[in-house]
XYZ file of C-alpha atoms in Angstrom:
425
model
C 0.000 0.000 0.000
C 2.762 2.470 0.930
C 4.655 1.747 -2.289
C 1.480 2.283 -4.304
C 0.848 5.685 -2.687
C 4.460 6.742 -3.261
C 4.410 5.642 -6.905
C 1.187 7.568 -7.541
C 2.651 10.675 -5.914
C 5.838 10.464 -7.992
C 3.770 10.339 -11.170
C 1.344 13.067 -10.081
C 1.482 16.837 -10.626
C 2.472 17.438 -6.996
C 5.642 19.520 -6.592
C 6.421 17.885 -3.251
C 4.780 15.450 -0.862
C 4.953 13.627 2.460
C 3.401 10.331 3.535
C 2.873 9.081 7.090
C 2.203 5.432 7.771
C 1.047 4.493 11.266
C 0.643 0.875 12.330
C -1.081 0.342 15.667
C -1.490 -2.808 17.760
C -3.931 -1.923 20.521
C -5.410 -3.781 23.491
C -8.708 -2.434 24.822
C -10.443 -3.252 28.105
C -13.874 -2.059 29.251
C -14.703 -2.674 32.912
C -17.733 -1.929 35.074
C -16.935 -1.891 38.795
C -13.799 -3.963 38.102
C -15.768 -6.599 36.212
C -14.575 -7.075 32.651
C -17.423 -6.202 30.317
C -15.534 -6.414 27.030
C -12.004 -6.594 25.681
C -10.509 -6.768 22.240
C -7.297 -6.510 20.239
C -7.305 -4.035 17.366
C -4.700 -3.884 14.620
C -5.011 -0.852 12.380
C -2.999 1.002 9.779
C -3.388 4.637 8.755
C -2.003 6.657 5.857
C -1.848 10.439 5.880
C -0.779 12.195 2.671
C 0.215 15.841 2.219
C 0.845 17.337 -1.216
C 2.487 20.667 -2.040
C 1.795 22.663 -5.197
C 3.553 25.774 -6.515
C 1.177 28.528 -7.543
C 1.763 31.452 -9.926
C 5.245 30.263 -10.968
C 6.360 29.692 -7.395
C 5.028 32.924 -5.905
C 3.009 30.789 -3.511
C 3.183 27.239 -2.172
C -0.096 25.574 -1.327
C -0.583 22.331 0.538
C -3.412 19.982 1.495
C -3.654 16.845 3.665
C -6.015 13.886 3.875
C -6.239 10.339 5.168
C -6.231 7.502 2.634
C -7.895 4.273 3.671
C -5.639 1.180 3.653
C -8.323 -0.578 1.582
C -8.212 1.999 -1.242
C -7.329 0.589 -4.669
C -5.002 2.178 -7.237
C -7.739 4.150 -8.996
C -9.105 5.517 -5.724
C -5.625 6.600 -4.632
C -5.044 8.409 -7.945
C -8.396 10.176 -7.668
C -7.853 11.244 -4.047
C -4.358 12.588 -4.722
C -5.620 14.517 -7.744
C -8.275 16.043 -5.493
C -5.610 16.947 -2.952
C -3.571 18.750 -5.590
C -6.599 20.785 -6.625
C -7.222 21.688 -2.987
C -3.573 22.688 -2.541
C -3.925 25.141 -5.428
C -6.446 27.082 -3.355
C -4.008 27.699 -0.479
C -1.728 30.659 -1.153
C 1.064 30.391 1.388
C 4.383 32.110 0.918
C 6.963 29.608 -0.389
C 9.358 27.790 1.933
C 11.723 24.807 1.784
C 10.783 21.463 3.303
C 13.091 19.751 5.766
C 16.256 18.274 4.204
C 16.904 14.573 3.645
C 17.525 12.327 6.644
C 17.212 8.606 7.284
C 16.552 7.194 10.728
C 15.028 4.048 12.184
C 14.558 3.930 15.945
C 15.559 0.788 17.755
C 12.708 -1.687 18.049
C 11.584 -1.131 21.612
C 10.595 -4.148 23.658
C 7.005 -3.053 24.007
C 4.899 -5.802 25.552
C 1.335 -4.542 25.153
C -0.025 -7.409 27.244
C 2.347 -6.699 30.128
C 1.554 -2.975 30.090
C -2.168 -3.770 30.064
C -1.731 -6.099 33.023
C 0.068 -3.331 34.937
C -2.861 -0.983 34.352
C -5.440 -3.573 35.404
C -3.552 -4.397 38.613
C -3.117 -0.724 39.406
C -6.790 0.113 38.925
C -7.873 -2.793 41.126
C -5.723 -1.510 43.990
C -7.435 1.859 44.431
C -8.566 2.901 47.910
C -12.322 2.622 47.452
C -14.871 2.885 50.249
C -18.589 2.162 50.662
C -19.380 5.695 49.494
C -16.573 6.383 46.956
C -15.678 3.894 44.259
C -14.935 3.371 40.581
C -18.102 3.195 38.524
C -16.262 2.111 35.383
C -12.982 2.482 33.533
C -11.543 1.809 30.120
C -7.931 0.991 29.307
C -6.280 1.437 25.897
C -2.667 0.339 25.368
C -0.939 0.347 22.008
C 2.379 -0.267 20.324
C 2.735 2.252 17.511
C 5.085 2.174 14.541
C 5.172 5.421 12.596
C 7.058 6.071 9.371
C 7.433 9.395 7.528
C 8.635 9.621 3.920
C 8.929 12.878 1.959
C 9.919 13.850 -1.574
C 12.926 15.664 -0.075
C 14.469 12.391 1.071
C 13.223 12.214 4.648
C 12.643 8.619 5.761
C 12.304 8.267 9.533
C 10.673 5.518 11.585
C 9.891 5.393 15.276
C 8.304 2.785 17.549
C 6.664 3.886 20.798
C 4.047 2.889 23.415
C 0.910 4.928 24.001
C -1.692 4.440 26.724
C -4.917 6.008 27.897
C -7.194 5.309 30.845
C -10.669 6.789 31.199
C -12.208 6.608 34.671
C -15.635 7.438 36.089
C -15.636 7.892 39.876
C -18.842 7.657 41.918
C -19.444 9.311 45.288
C -22.590 8.982 47.394
C -24.044 10.658 50.487
C -27.563 9.928 51.684
C -29.797 10.294 48.609
C -27.254 12.242 46.534
C -24.780 10.720 44.083
C -22.287 12.367 41.707
C -19.806 11.286 39.052
C -16.348 12.642 38.251
C -14.626 11.817 34.961
C -10.871 11.589 34.388
C -8.649 10.722 31.433
C -4.987 9.816 31.888
C -2.494 9.571 29.029
C 1.039 8.177 29.180
C 3.544 5.909 27.515
C 3.457 2.836 29.748
C 1.868 2.479 33.192
C 3.262 4.768 35.881
C 1.714 2.980 38.862
C 2.653 5.580 41.459
C 1.338 8.532 39.465
C -1.885 6.831 38.350
C -2.652 5.605 41.871
C -2.149 9.091 43.264
C -4.374 10.669 40.620
C -7.293 8.251 40.950
C -7.219 8.153 44.759
C -7.105 11.949 44.700
C -10.245 11.980 42.532
C -12.019 9.619 44.943
C -11.364 12.158 47.685
C -12.647 14.983 45.481
C -15.879 13.087 44.950
C -16.391 12.799 48.682
C -15.665 16.498 49.256
C -17.904 17.623 46.404
C -20.928 16.216 48.229
C -20.339 18.438 51.281
C -19.066 21.527 49.445
C -20.489 24.940 50.361
C -21.358 27.602 47.814
C -18.349 29.672 46.795
C -18.393 33.091 48.520
C -17.929 36.232 46.447
C -14.276 36.969 47.224
C -13.767 39.678 44.588
C -9.967 39.196 44.486
C -8.216 36.183 45.995
C -5.002 34.200 45.589
C -5.826 31.047 43.635
C -3.836 27.806 43.619
C -3.992 25.362 40.709
C -2.942 21.814 41.618
C -4.456 19.621 38.900
C -4.184 19.404 35.115
C -5.988 22.735 34.681
C -2.601 24.317 35.395
C -1.376 23.023 32.029
C -3.455 25.714 30.320
C -1.405 28.348 32.138
C 1.893 26.877 31.001
C 0.662 26.282 27.454
C -0.187 29.972 27.260
C 3.526 30.721 27.540
C 4.632 27.774 25.397
C 2.278 28.886 22.623
C 3.626 32.425 22.766
C 7.075 30.977 22.030
C 5.715 29.183 18.942
C 6.680 30.571 15.532
C 3.056 30.425 14.341
C 1.843 32.727 17.133
C 4.827 35.021 16.641
C 4.372 35.316 12.878
C 0.625 35.888 13.162
C 1.202 38.698 15.672
C -0.538 36.892 18.533
C 2.699 36.786 20.539
C 4.607 39.987 21.258
C 7.555 38.244 22.917
C 11.060 39.186 21.789
C 14.153 37.032 22.151
C 16.490 38.259 24.855
C 13.744 40.218 26.612
C 11.597 39.416 29.644
C 8.188 37.892 28.992
C 6.663 40.675 31.120
C 7.859 43.907 32.691
C 8.308 44.202 36.421
C 8.193 40.541 37.452
C 8.429 40.316 41.266
C 7.386 36.679 41.776
C 8.839 33.437 40.437
C 10.296 33.654 36.951
C 9.296 30.708 34.798
C 11.758 28.628 32.833
C 10.485 26.385 30.035
C 12.432 23.931 27.932
C 11.558 21.232 25.456
C 13.268 17.845 25.724
C 13.479 14.919 23.321
C 12.787 12.380 26.052
C 10.684 12.514 29.202
C 10.217 9.422 31.326
C 6.964 7.648 30.479
C 5.845 10.277 27.967
C 3.862 9.010 24.981
C 5.552 11.603 22.753
C 9.244 10.746 22.975
C 10.827 10.995 19.525
C 14.046 12.267 17.953
C 12.099 13.666 14.986
C 8.897 15.648 14.623
C 6.057 14.900 12.215
C 7.763 16.853 9.424
C 11.132 15.103 9.674
C 12.957 17.827 11.615
C 15.362 16.597 14.284
C 14.362 17.475 17.803
C 16.786 18.472 20.528
C 16.717 19.781 24.076
C 16.101 23.514 23.805
C 15.527 26.341 26.291
C 12.482 28.382 25.318
C 12.334 30.664 28.367
C 15.018 31.000 31.052
C 14.269 32.863 34.293
C 11.495 34.814 32.615
C 13.532 35.746 29.526
C 12.551 34.526 26.044
C 15.397 32.537 24.501
C 14.207 30.473 21.504
C 11.125 30.020 19.380
C 9.952 26.571 18.320
C 7.519 25.301 15.719
C 6.978 24.005 12.210
C 9.175 24.491 9.177
C 6.784 26.793 7.319
C 6.497 29.551 9.908
C 10.063 29.103 11.133
C 11.198 29.856 7.575
C 9.069 33.008 7.460
C 10.699 34.247 10.676
C 14.219 33.173 9.722
C 14.435 30.707 12.617
C 17.059 28.061 11.835
C 16.816 24.389 12.834
C 13.326 24.745 14.267
C 11.126 21.751 15.054
C 7.695 20.913 16.444
C 8.291 20.213 20.131
C 6.418 17.525 22.064
C 7.788 17.256 25.626
C 8.013 20.268 27.911
C 9.559 20.879 31.333
C 8.544 23.936 33.379
C 10.598 24.990 36.402
C 11.337 28.056 38.478
C 9.383 27.366 41.656
C 10.881 28.876 44.803
C 8.460 27.753 47.515
C 7.444 24.541 49.211
C 3.853 23.334 48.979
C 3.401 24.186 52.650
C 4.591 27.754 52.062
C 2.226 28.217 49.129
C -0.659 27.103 51.334
C 0.345 29.112 54.420
C -1.819 32.191 53.718
C -5.512 32.461 52.691
C -6.249 31.042 49.235
C -8.756 29.286 47.046
C -7.439 26.048 45.561
C -9.464 24.874 42.575
C -9.162 21.190 41.710
C -12.176 20.662 39.465
C -13.493 22.939 36.718
C -16.520 22.547 34.500
C -14.232 24.246 31.986
C -11.010 26.242 32.224
C -9.378 28.193 29.427
C -6.508 30.596 28.937
C -6.747 32.649 25.753
C -3.638 32.611 23.578
C -4.822 35.864 22.007
C -5.135 38.150 25.031
C -4.185 36.016 28.049
C -7.659 36.084 29.609
C -8.477 33.200 31.933
C -11.973 31.897 32.567
C -13.315 28.877 34.400
C -16.389 27.647 36.243
C -15.599 26.137 39.632
C -16.903 22.637 40.185
C -14.826 21.925 43.294
C -12.310 23.939 45.245
C -11.027 24.513 48.779
C -11.079 27.790 50.674
C -8.437 28.334 53.359
C -9.252 31.328 55.556
C -5.986 31.169 57.492
C -7.255 28.621 60.005
C -9.486 26.004 58.398
C -10.196 24.536 54.958
C -13.731 24.376 53.510
C -14.731 22.582 50.276
C -16.531 24.998 47.920
C -18.388 24.727 44.622
C -19.889 27.097 42.065
C -18.840 30.518 40.872
C -16.005 31.296 38.513
C -12.517 32.739 38.114
C -11.351 35.426 35.695
C -8.491 37.791 35.003
C -5.533 38.005 32.651
C -2.240 36.121 32.511
C -0.663 39.349 31.264
C -1.141 40.607 34.822
C -0.731 37.346 36.741
C 2.643 36.511 35.183
C 4.126 39.563 36.927
C 3.602 37.930 40.318
C 2.984 34.222 40.519
C 4.566 31.542 42.670
C 5.277 27.881 41.976
C 6.228 24.888 44.082
C 9.677 23.357 44.051
C 8.055 19.950 43.641
C 6.876 18.765 40.220
C 4.115 16.656 38.724
C 4.011 14.986 35.320
C 1.050 14.912 32.953
C 2.164 12.681 30.070
C 4.421 14.955 27.987
C 4.571 17.848 30.470
C 6.554 18.035 33.709
C 5.399 21.101 35.648
C 5.363 22.490 39.207
C 2.875 20.595 41.348
C 1.309 23.869 42.519
C 1.081 27.316 40.953
C -0.434 30.303 42.762
C -1.823 33.320 40.884
C -2.260 36.529 42.871
C -5.433 38.619 43.031
C -7.635 36.520 40.778
C -11.249 37.633 40.459
C -13.356 34.929 42.133
C -17.067 35.391 41.582
C -19.156 33.519 44.130
C -22.195 31.300 43.802
C -24.020 32.698 46.823
């Protein structure tokens, strides 16, 4: 199938092309209250094709992408690629060079999908359930992926990697009331310690949600983020260091300058790394065939390097750029105890939480949080948070300890000062 697609592309009117072939061996388990309801093994293969077409004698370079089914015959492949070329003619991007030739085949990892699945099943069965808090259901997906990228420029890279996902529904009950909390965990293989902590933490949240009081109207309050919602804060900065956001004028950051004026709190440092323990995104090459490397993006609050795809990197004159996958955020100066030593609201569950890449605005509806008044902690629910990261980044504080969420290793706690907290009372 791959050879057929490549032969059709070589004979087509495309000026350049790339083909991705992904083979996936996946084990799936569906359990209801630890009882296996269904399981299956799925073997699939995907083909993604991108064609590039010069427009107006090379003034522009258009491109278009689509999936081609592995069951497609020769005539169908020809027809679909011809359609892609016509679509590419409608996209008037400024011209740029594709990544240069490189050949690489990663070592065949000893990925035992059955063993990884067994680790997940054992871990999930060991959770600290009670008569009032337990696991309603969970689904486990574990795969061994083999991905190959071939381009007309001579790129031919192959990588083999594990990828896992667990979806969990937690139940909590009190008298006549019952609630559900949903979680999704992604990783490479099974990190037993991390998964156990996360699920047991959610069981506790379910219990506290049932006794939560309505959120008071605090106006402005220090807010601590201690769950995966914090990733939106860090991605706000990571995105601003992306060549796409810089070229489009969304990011105003300049290399060698601070990310904000007058920072008095912790100064964030962000770097991208090729390998992060148990990440599902470890790879020496990105999806365009560019070689990844460890790279500082922000150091002590100062912008150092942009990252991103070949197209926009070329427009900005950024050399040796790549699409990053793993990120490490550091810069925390305080212990968790110090961050929690003064009054705060700690939000652990949002109905939704977003940080705008365009203007830095944050917004989120509180599903569960904890209010510390200086003496005691009270579970709270309802209300919302708002404000702007453009202001918060000037004084925020992070923990020295870290927590990993698949491809991101970040401070376990981050505190934003003077966040607007609208109550539910």
